[in-house]
PDB file of C-alpha atoms and ligand atoms in Angstrom:
ATOM      1  CA  MET A   7     127.317 121.723  90.063  1.00  0.00           C
ATOM      2  CA  ASP A   8     125.393 118.813  88.585  1.00  0.00           C
ATOM      3  CA  VAL A   9     124.021 119.345  85.075  1.00  0.00           C
ATOM      4  CA  LEU A  10     121.345 117.413  83.174  1.00  0.00           C
ATOM      5  CA  ILE A  11     121.757 116.686  79.467  1.00  0.00           C
ATOM      6  CA  VAL A  12     118.608 115.494  77.679  1.00  0.00           C
ATOM      7  CA  ILE A  13     119.405 113.880  74.337  1.00  0.00           C
ATOM      8  CA  ASP A  14     117.087 113.624  71.337  1.00  0.00           C
ATOM      9  CA  MET A  15     113.775 113.558  73.203  1.00  0.00           C
ATOM     10  CA  LEU A  16     112.217 114.665  69.933  1.00  0.00           C
ATOM     11  CA  ASN A  17     108.991 113.862  68.117  1.00  0.00           C
ATOM     12  CA  ASP A  18     110.663 111.676  65.496  1.00  0.00           C
ATOM     13  CA  PHE A  19     112.383 109.510  68.143  1.00  0.00           C
ATOM     14  CA  ILE A  20     109.239 108.987  70.207  1.00  0.00           C
ATOM     15  CA  HIS A  21     106.227 109.476  67.963  1.00  0.00           C
ATOM     16  CA  GLY A  22     107.645 109.544  64.411  1.00  0.00           C
ATOM     17  CA  ALA A  23     110.250 108.137  61.973  1.00  0.00           C
ATOM     18  CA  LEU A  24     112.530 106.412  64.541  1.00  0.00           C
ATOM     19  CA  LYS A  25     110.019 105.611  67.272  1.00  0.00           C
ATOM     20  CA  THR A  26     110.261 102.440  69.352  1.00  0.00           C
ATOM     21  CA  ASP A  27     108.151 101.042  72.189  1.00  0.00           C
ATOM     22  CA  GLU A  28     111.150 101.353  74.494  1.00  0.00           C
ATOM     23  CA  ALA A  29     111.570 105.028  73.632  1.00  0.00           C
ATOM     24  CA  LEU A  30     107.929 105.737  74.482  1.00  0.00           C
ATOM     25  CA  LYS A  31     108.458 104.242  77.941  1.00  0.00           C
ATOM     26  CA  THR A  32     111.163 106.816  78.725  1.00  0.00           C
ATOM     27  CA  VAL A  33     108.796 109.781  78.428  1.00  0.00           C
ATOM     28  CA  GLY A  34     107.322 109.608  81.938  1.00  0.00           C
ATOM     29  CA  PRO A  35     110.654 109.096  83.714  1.00  0.00           C
ATOM     30  CA  ALA A  36     112.391 111.738  81.570  1.00  0.00           C
ATOM     31  CA  SER A  37     109.680 114.300  82.425  1.00  0.00           C
ATOM     32  CA  ARG A  38     110.204 113.546  86.096  1.00  0.00           C
ATOM     33  CA  VAL A  39     113.998 113.882  85.817  1.00  0.00           C
ATOM     34  CA  VAL A  40     113.644 117.292  84.150  1.00  0.00           C
ATOM     35  CA  GLU A  41     111.208 118.358  86.860  1.00  0.00           C
ATOM     36  CA  ILE A  42     113.631 117.331  89.606  1.00  0.00           C
ATOM     37  CA  PHE A  43     116.481 119.351  88.046  1.00  0.00           C
ATOM     38  CA  HIS A  44     114.185 122.340  87.603  1.00  0.00           C
ATOM     39  CA  ASN A  45     113.026 122.105  91.224  1.00  0.00           C
ATOM     40  CA  LYS A  46     116.639 122.107  92.380  1.00  0.00           C
ATOM     41  CA  ASN A  47     117.398 125.046  90.108  1.00  0.00           C
ATOM     42  CA  LEU A  48     120.130 123.131  88.277  1.00  0.00           C
ATOM     43  CA  PRO A  49     120.927 123.556  84.557  1.00  0.00           C
ATOM     44  CA  VAL A  50     119.043 121.526  81.972  1.00  0.00           C
ATOM     45  CA  ILE A  51     120.535 121.241  78.494  1.00  0.00           C
ATOM     46  CA  TYR A  52     118.606 119.709  75.599  1.00  0.00           C
ATOM     47  CA  ALA A  53     120.811 118.331  72.828  1.00  0.00           C
ATOM     48  CA  CYS A  54     118.653 117.852  69.757  1.00  0.00           C
ATOM     49  CA  ASP A  55     119.223 116.419  66.310  1.00  0.00           C
ATOM     50  CA  SER A  56     118.508 119.138  63.781  1.00  0.00           C
ATOM     51  CA  HIS A  57     119.480 117.536  60.513  1.00  0.00           C
ATOM     52  CA  ASN A  58     119.723 118.708  56.985  1.00  0.00           C
ATOM     53  CA  LYS A  59     119.842 116.391  54.003  1.00  0.00           C
ATOM     54  CA  TYR A  60     123.642 116.605  53.674  1.00  0.00           C
ATOM     55  CA  ASP A  61     124.344 115.124  57.117  1.00  0.00           C
ATOM     56  CA  PHE A  62     126.297 111.838  57.094  1.00  0.00           C
ATOM     57  CA  GLU A  63     123.619 110.077  59.101  1.00  0.00           C
ATOM     58  CA  MET A  64     121.038 110.319  56.336  1.00  0.00           C
ATOM     59  CA  LYS A  65     122.608 107.322  54.548  1.00  0.00           C
ATOM     60  CA  LEU A  66     122.229 105.160  57.630  1.00  0.00           C
ATOM     61  CA  TRP A  67     118.941 106.211  59.197  1.00  0.00           C
ATOM     62  CA  GLY A  68     117.041 108.055  56.491  1.00  0.00           C
ATOM     63  CA  GLU A  69     115.474 111.421  57.153  1.00  0.00           C
ATOM     64  CA  HIS A  70     114.716 112.096  60.807  1.00  0.00           C
ATOM     65  CA  ALA A  71     114.595 115.170  63.028  1.00  0.00           C
ATOM     66  CA  MET A  72     115.033 117.447  60.012  1.00  0.00           C
ATOM     67  CA  LYS A  73     115.686 121.049  61.009  1.00  0.00           C
ATOM     68  CA  ASN A  74     112.493 123.123  61.296  1.00  0.00           C
ATOM     69  CA  SER A  75     110.268 120.052  61.022  1.00  0.00           C
ATOM     70  CA  TRP A  76     107.810 118.624  63.559  1.00  0.00           C
ATOM     71  CA  GLY A  77     110.158 115.640  63.965  1.00  0.00           C
ATOM     72  CA  SER A  78     112.985 117.819  65.307  1.00  0.00           C
ATOM     73  CA  LYS A  79     110.852 119.468  68.025  1.00  0.00           C
ATOM     74  CA  ILE A  80     111.253 118.482  71.672  1.00  0.00           C
ATOM     75  CA  ILE A  81     108.235 116.383  72.680  1.00  0.00           C
ATOM     76  CA  ASP A  82     105.392 118.334  74.297  1.00  0.00           C
ATOM     77  CA  GLU A  83     105.481 115.993  77.297  1.00  0.00           C
ATOM     78  CA  LEU A  84     108.726 117.614  78.491  1.00  0.00           C
ATOM     79  CA  LYS A  85     108.104 120.965  80.129  1.00  0.00           C
ATOM     80  CA  LEU A  86     110.816 123.459  79.272  1.00  0.00           C
ATOM     81  CA  ASN A  87     111.694 126.259  81.643  1.00  0.00           C
ATOM     82  CA  PRO A  88     112.721 129.679  80.403  1.00  0.00           C
ATOM     83  CA  GLY A  89     116.515 129.599  80.492  1.00  0.00           C
ATOM     84  CA  ASP A  90     116.926 125.927  79.626  1.00  0.00           C
ATOM     85  CA  PHE A  91     119.657 125.438  77.052  1.00  0.00           C
ATOM     86  CA  ILE A  92     118.885 123.974  73.627  1.00  0.00           C
ATOM     87  CA  ILE A  93     121.709 122.753  71.422  1.00  0.00           C
ATOM     88  CA  GLU A  94     121.209 121.711  67.805  1.00  0.00           C
ATOM     89  CA  LYS A  95     123.427 118.848  66.696  1.00  0.00           C
ATOM     90  CA  HIS A  96     124.178 117.115  63.403  1.00  0.00           C
ATOM     91  CA  PHE A  97     126.087 114.087  64.727  1.00  0.00           C
ATOM     92  CA  TYR A  98     125.518 111.439  67.390  1.00  0.00           C
ATOM     93  CA  SER A  99     127.571 113.209  70.049  1.00  0.00           C
ATOM     94  CA  ALA A 100     126.143 116.358  71.632  1.00  0.00           C
ATOM     95  CA  PHE A 101     129.729 117.672  71.768  1.00  0.00           C
ATOM     96  CA  HIS A 102     130.591 117.257  68.080  1.00  0.00           C
ATOM     97  CA  ASP A 103     130.544 120.680  66.330  1.00  0.00           C
ATOM     98  CA  THR A 104     128.399 122.275  69.074  1.00  0.00           C
ATOM     99  CA  ASN A 105     129.030 124.731  71.900  1.00  0.00           C
ATOM    100  CA  LEU A 106     128.197 122.203  74.632  1.00  0.00           C
ATOM    101  CA  ASP A 107     131.748 122.189  75.991  1.00  0.00           C
ATOM    102  CA  ALA A 108     131.723 126.010  76.207  1.00  0.00           C
ATOM    103  CA  ILE A 109     128.371 125.988  78.046  1.00  0.00           C
ATOM    104  CA  LEU A 110     129.625 123.388  80.517  1.00  0.00           C
ATOM    105  CA  ASN A 111     132.760 125.439  81.111  1.00  0.00           C
ATOM    106  CA  TYR A 112     130.942 128.629  81.948  1.00  0.00           C
ATOM    107  CA  LEU A 113     128.466 126.749  84.129  1.00  0.00           C
ATOM    108  CA  ASN A 114     131.473 125.274  85.900  1.00  0.00           C
ATOM    109  CA  ALA A 115     129.750 121.917  85.480  1.00  0.00           C
ATOM    110  CA  GLY A 116     130.662 119.072  87.778  1.00  0.00           C
ATOM    111  CA  ARG A 117     128.979 115.787  87.069  1.00  0.00           C
ATOM    112  CA  LEU A 118     126.867 115.197  83.976  1.00  0.00           C
ATOM    113  CA  PHE A 119     123.563 113.343  84.287  1.00  0.00           C
ATOM    114  CA  LEU A 120     122.407 111.966  80.936  1.00  0.00           C
ATOM    115  CA  ILE A 121     118.989 110.835  79.757  1.00  0.00           C
ATOM    116  CA  GLY A 122     117.306 110.359  76.381  1.00  0.00           C
ATOM    117  CA  LEU A 123     117.815 108.410  73.174  1.00  0.00           C
ATOM    118  CA  ASP A 124     119.423 106.157  72.249  1.00  0.00           C
ATOM    119  CA  ALA A 125     121.448 104.679  75.085  1.00  0.00           C
ATOM    120  CA  ASP A 126     123.630 102.829  72.572  1.00  0.00           C
ATOM    121  CA  ILE A 127     123.949 105.615  69.966  1.00  0.00           C
ATOM    122  CA  CYS A 128     123.689 109.341  70.749  1.00  0.00           C
ATOM    123  CA  VAL A 129     123.787 109.044  74.542  1.00  0.00           C
ATOM    124  CA  ARG A 130     126.732 106.707  74.226  1.00  0.00           C
ATOM    125  CA  HIS A 131     128.743 108.932  71.871  1.00  0.00           C
ATOM    126  CA  THR A 132     128.019 111.933  74.082  1.00  0.00           C
ATOM    127  CA  THR A 133     129.184 109.958  77.111  1.00  0.00           C
ATOM    128  CA  ALA A 134     132.375 109.009  75.262  1.00  0.00           C
ATOM    129  CA  ASP A 135     133.177 112.661  74.537  1.00  0.00           C
ATOM    130  CA  ALA A 136     132.313 113.621  78.129  1.00  0.00           C
ATOM    131  CA  PHE A 137     134.741 110.936  79.285  1.00  0.00           C
ATOM    132  CA  TYR A 138     137.533 112.362  77.092  1.00  0.00           C
ATOM    133  CA  LEU A 139     136.902 115.784  78.663  1.00  0.00           C
ATOM    134  CA  GLY A 140     137.218 114.367  82.160  1.00  0.00           C
ATOM    135  CA  TYR A 141     133.569 114.457  83.235  1.00  0.00           C
ATOM    136  CA  GLU A 142     131.986 111.953  85.557  1.00  0.00           C
ATOM    137  CA  THR A 143     128.837 110.630  83.855  1.00  0.00           C
ATOM    138  CA  ILE A 144     125.688 109.297  85.468  1.00  0.00           C
ATOM    139  CA  ILE A 145     122.977 107.626  83.396  1.00  0.00           C
ATOM    140  CA  ILE A 146     119.412 107.422  84.692  1.00  0.00           C
ATOM    141  CA  LYS A 147     118.374 104.092  83.258  1.00  0.00           C
ATOM    142  CA  ASP A 148     114.581 104.506  83.397  1.00  0.00           C
ATOM    143  CA  ALA A 149     114.953 107.558  81.162  1.00  0.00           C
ATOM    144  CA  VAL A 150     117.062 106.018  78.373  1.00  0.00           C
ATOM    145  CA  ALA A 151     116.301 103.338  75.773  1.00  0.00           C
ATOM    146  CA  ALA A 152     118.664 101.293  73.604  1.00  0.00           C
ATOM    147  CA  ARG A 153     118.077 100.475  69.945  1.00  0.00           C
ATOM    148  CA  ILE A 154     120.734  97.874  69.019  1.00  0.00           C
ATOM    149  CA  ASP A 155     122.879  96.992  72.033  1.00  0.00           C
ATOM    150  CA  LYS A 156     120.537  96.083  74.862  1.00  0.00           C
ATOM    151  CA  ASN A 157     123.541  95.262  77.085  1.00  0.00           C
ATOM    152  CA  TRP A 158     124.701  98.859  77.099  1.00  0.00           C
ATOM    153  CA  GLU A 159     125.000  99.189  80.882  1.00  0.00           C
ATOM    154  CA  ASP A 160     128.045  96.993  81.293  1.00  0.00           C
ATOM    155  CA  TYR A 161     129.771  98.794  78.413  1.00  0.00           C
ATOM    156  CA  TYR A 162     129.258 102.211  80.013  1.00  0.00           C
ATOM    157  CA  LYS A 163     130.532 101.046  83.374  1.00  0.00           C
ATOM    158  CA  ARG A 164     133.611  99.332  81.995  1.00  0.00           C
ATOM    159  CA  VAL A 165     134.551 101.758  79.219  1.00  0.00           C
ATOM    160  CA  TYR A 166     133.538 105.182  80.578  1.00  0.00           C
ATOM    161  CA  GLY A 167     133.365 104.473  84.322  1.00  0.00           C
ATOM    162  CA  SER A 168     129.770 105.731  84.243  1.00  0.00           C
ATOM    163  CA  LYS A 169     127.413 105.276  87.128  1.00  0.00           C
ATOM    164  CA  ILE A 170     124.001 103.816  86.233  1.00  0.00           C
ATOM    165  CA  ILE A 171     121.209 104.823  88.597  1.00  0.00           C
ATOM    166  CA  THR A 172     117.418 104.583  88.681  1.00  0.00           C
ATOM    167  CA  LEU A 173     114.933 107.425  88.892  1.00  0.00           C
ATOM    168  CA  ASN A 174     114.282 106.446  92.511  1.00  0.00           C
ATOM    169  CA  ASP A 175     117.932 107.092  93.382  1.00  0.00           C
ATOM    170  CA  LEU A 176     118.072 110.421  91.616  1.00  0.00           C
ATOM    171  CA  GLU A 177     117.052 112.943  94.252  1.00  0.00           C
ATOM    172  CA  GLU A 178     119.542 111.701  96.797  1.00  0.00           C
ATOM    173  CA  SER A 179     122.294 111.535  94.140  1.00  0.00           C
ATOM    174  CA  ILE A 180     122.101 115.166  93.028  1.00  0.00           C
ATOM    175  CA  LYS A 181     124.440 117.811  94.427  1.00  0.00           C
ATOM    176  CA  ASN A 182     123.869 121.520  94.146  1.00  0.00           C
TER     177      ASN A 182
HETATM  178 ZN1   ZN B 214     120.322 111.863  63.872  1.00  0.00          ZN
END
């Protein structure tokens, strides 16, 4: 079964402390991707920064997506369904110190579709961990944005064997 993982589509990444123009452009496509997975009745997992002031990242990025703050809330533009999974994370990877692996195991997940922010930071570290666990990863490029490494696509293909697709290709790519 295909599973969607939505990474850090949070107020601070799109409208607040860490916002970028590129991130804003992902909102429309990301909403559509979520809708497509919902329509096909496939699992949607939101992996969300939920920091406290002791997290290692604070030194590098300053305060962002602090637990219980507006900045750590999923943006209103994404429509959550009852039963969607929400994972709080403290590190770049959605697997690090979370129960994501356990959720994927009991869902009997097949391929992982990834969207969100940033293509070269949290999405990339999540993809790396997914690769170590043997998952095939598919990135929907309209629904991710990169912050530092704008040439992220080649890296994903060569290092993780990821497939990079567009939103237009999505519906025919998904398997129930
Ligand atoms: Zn963070």
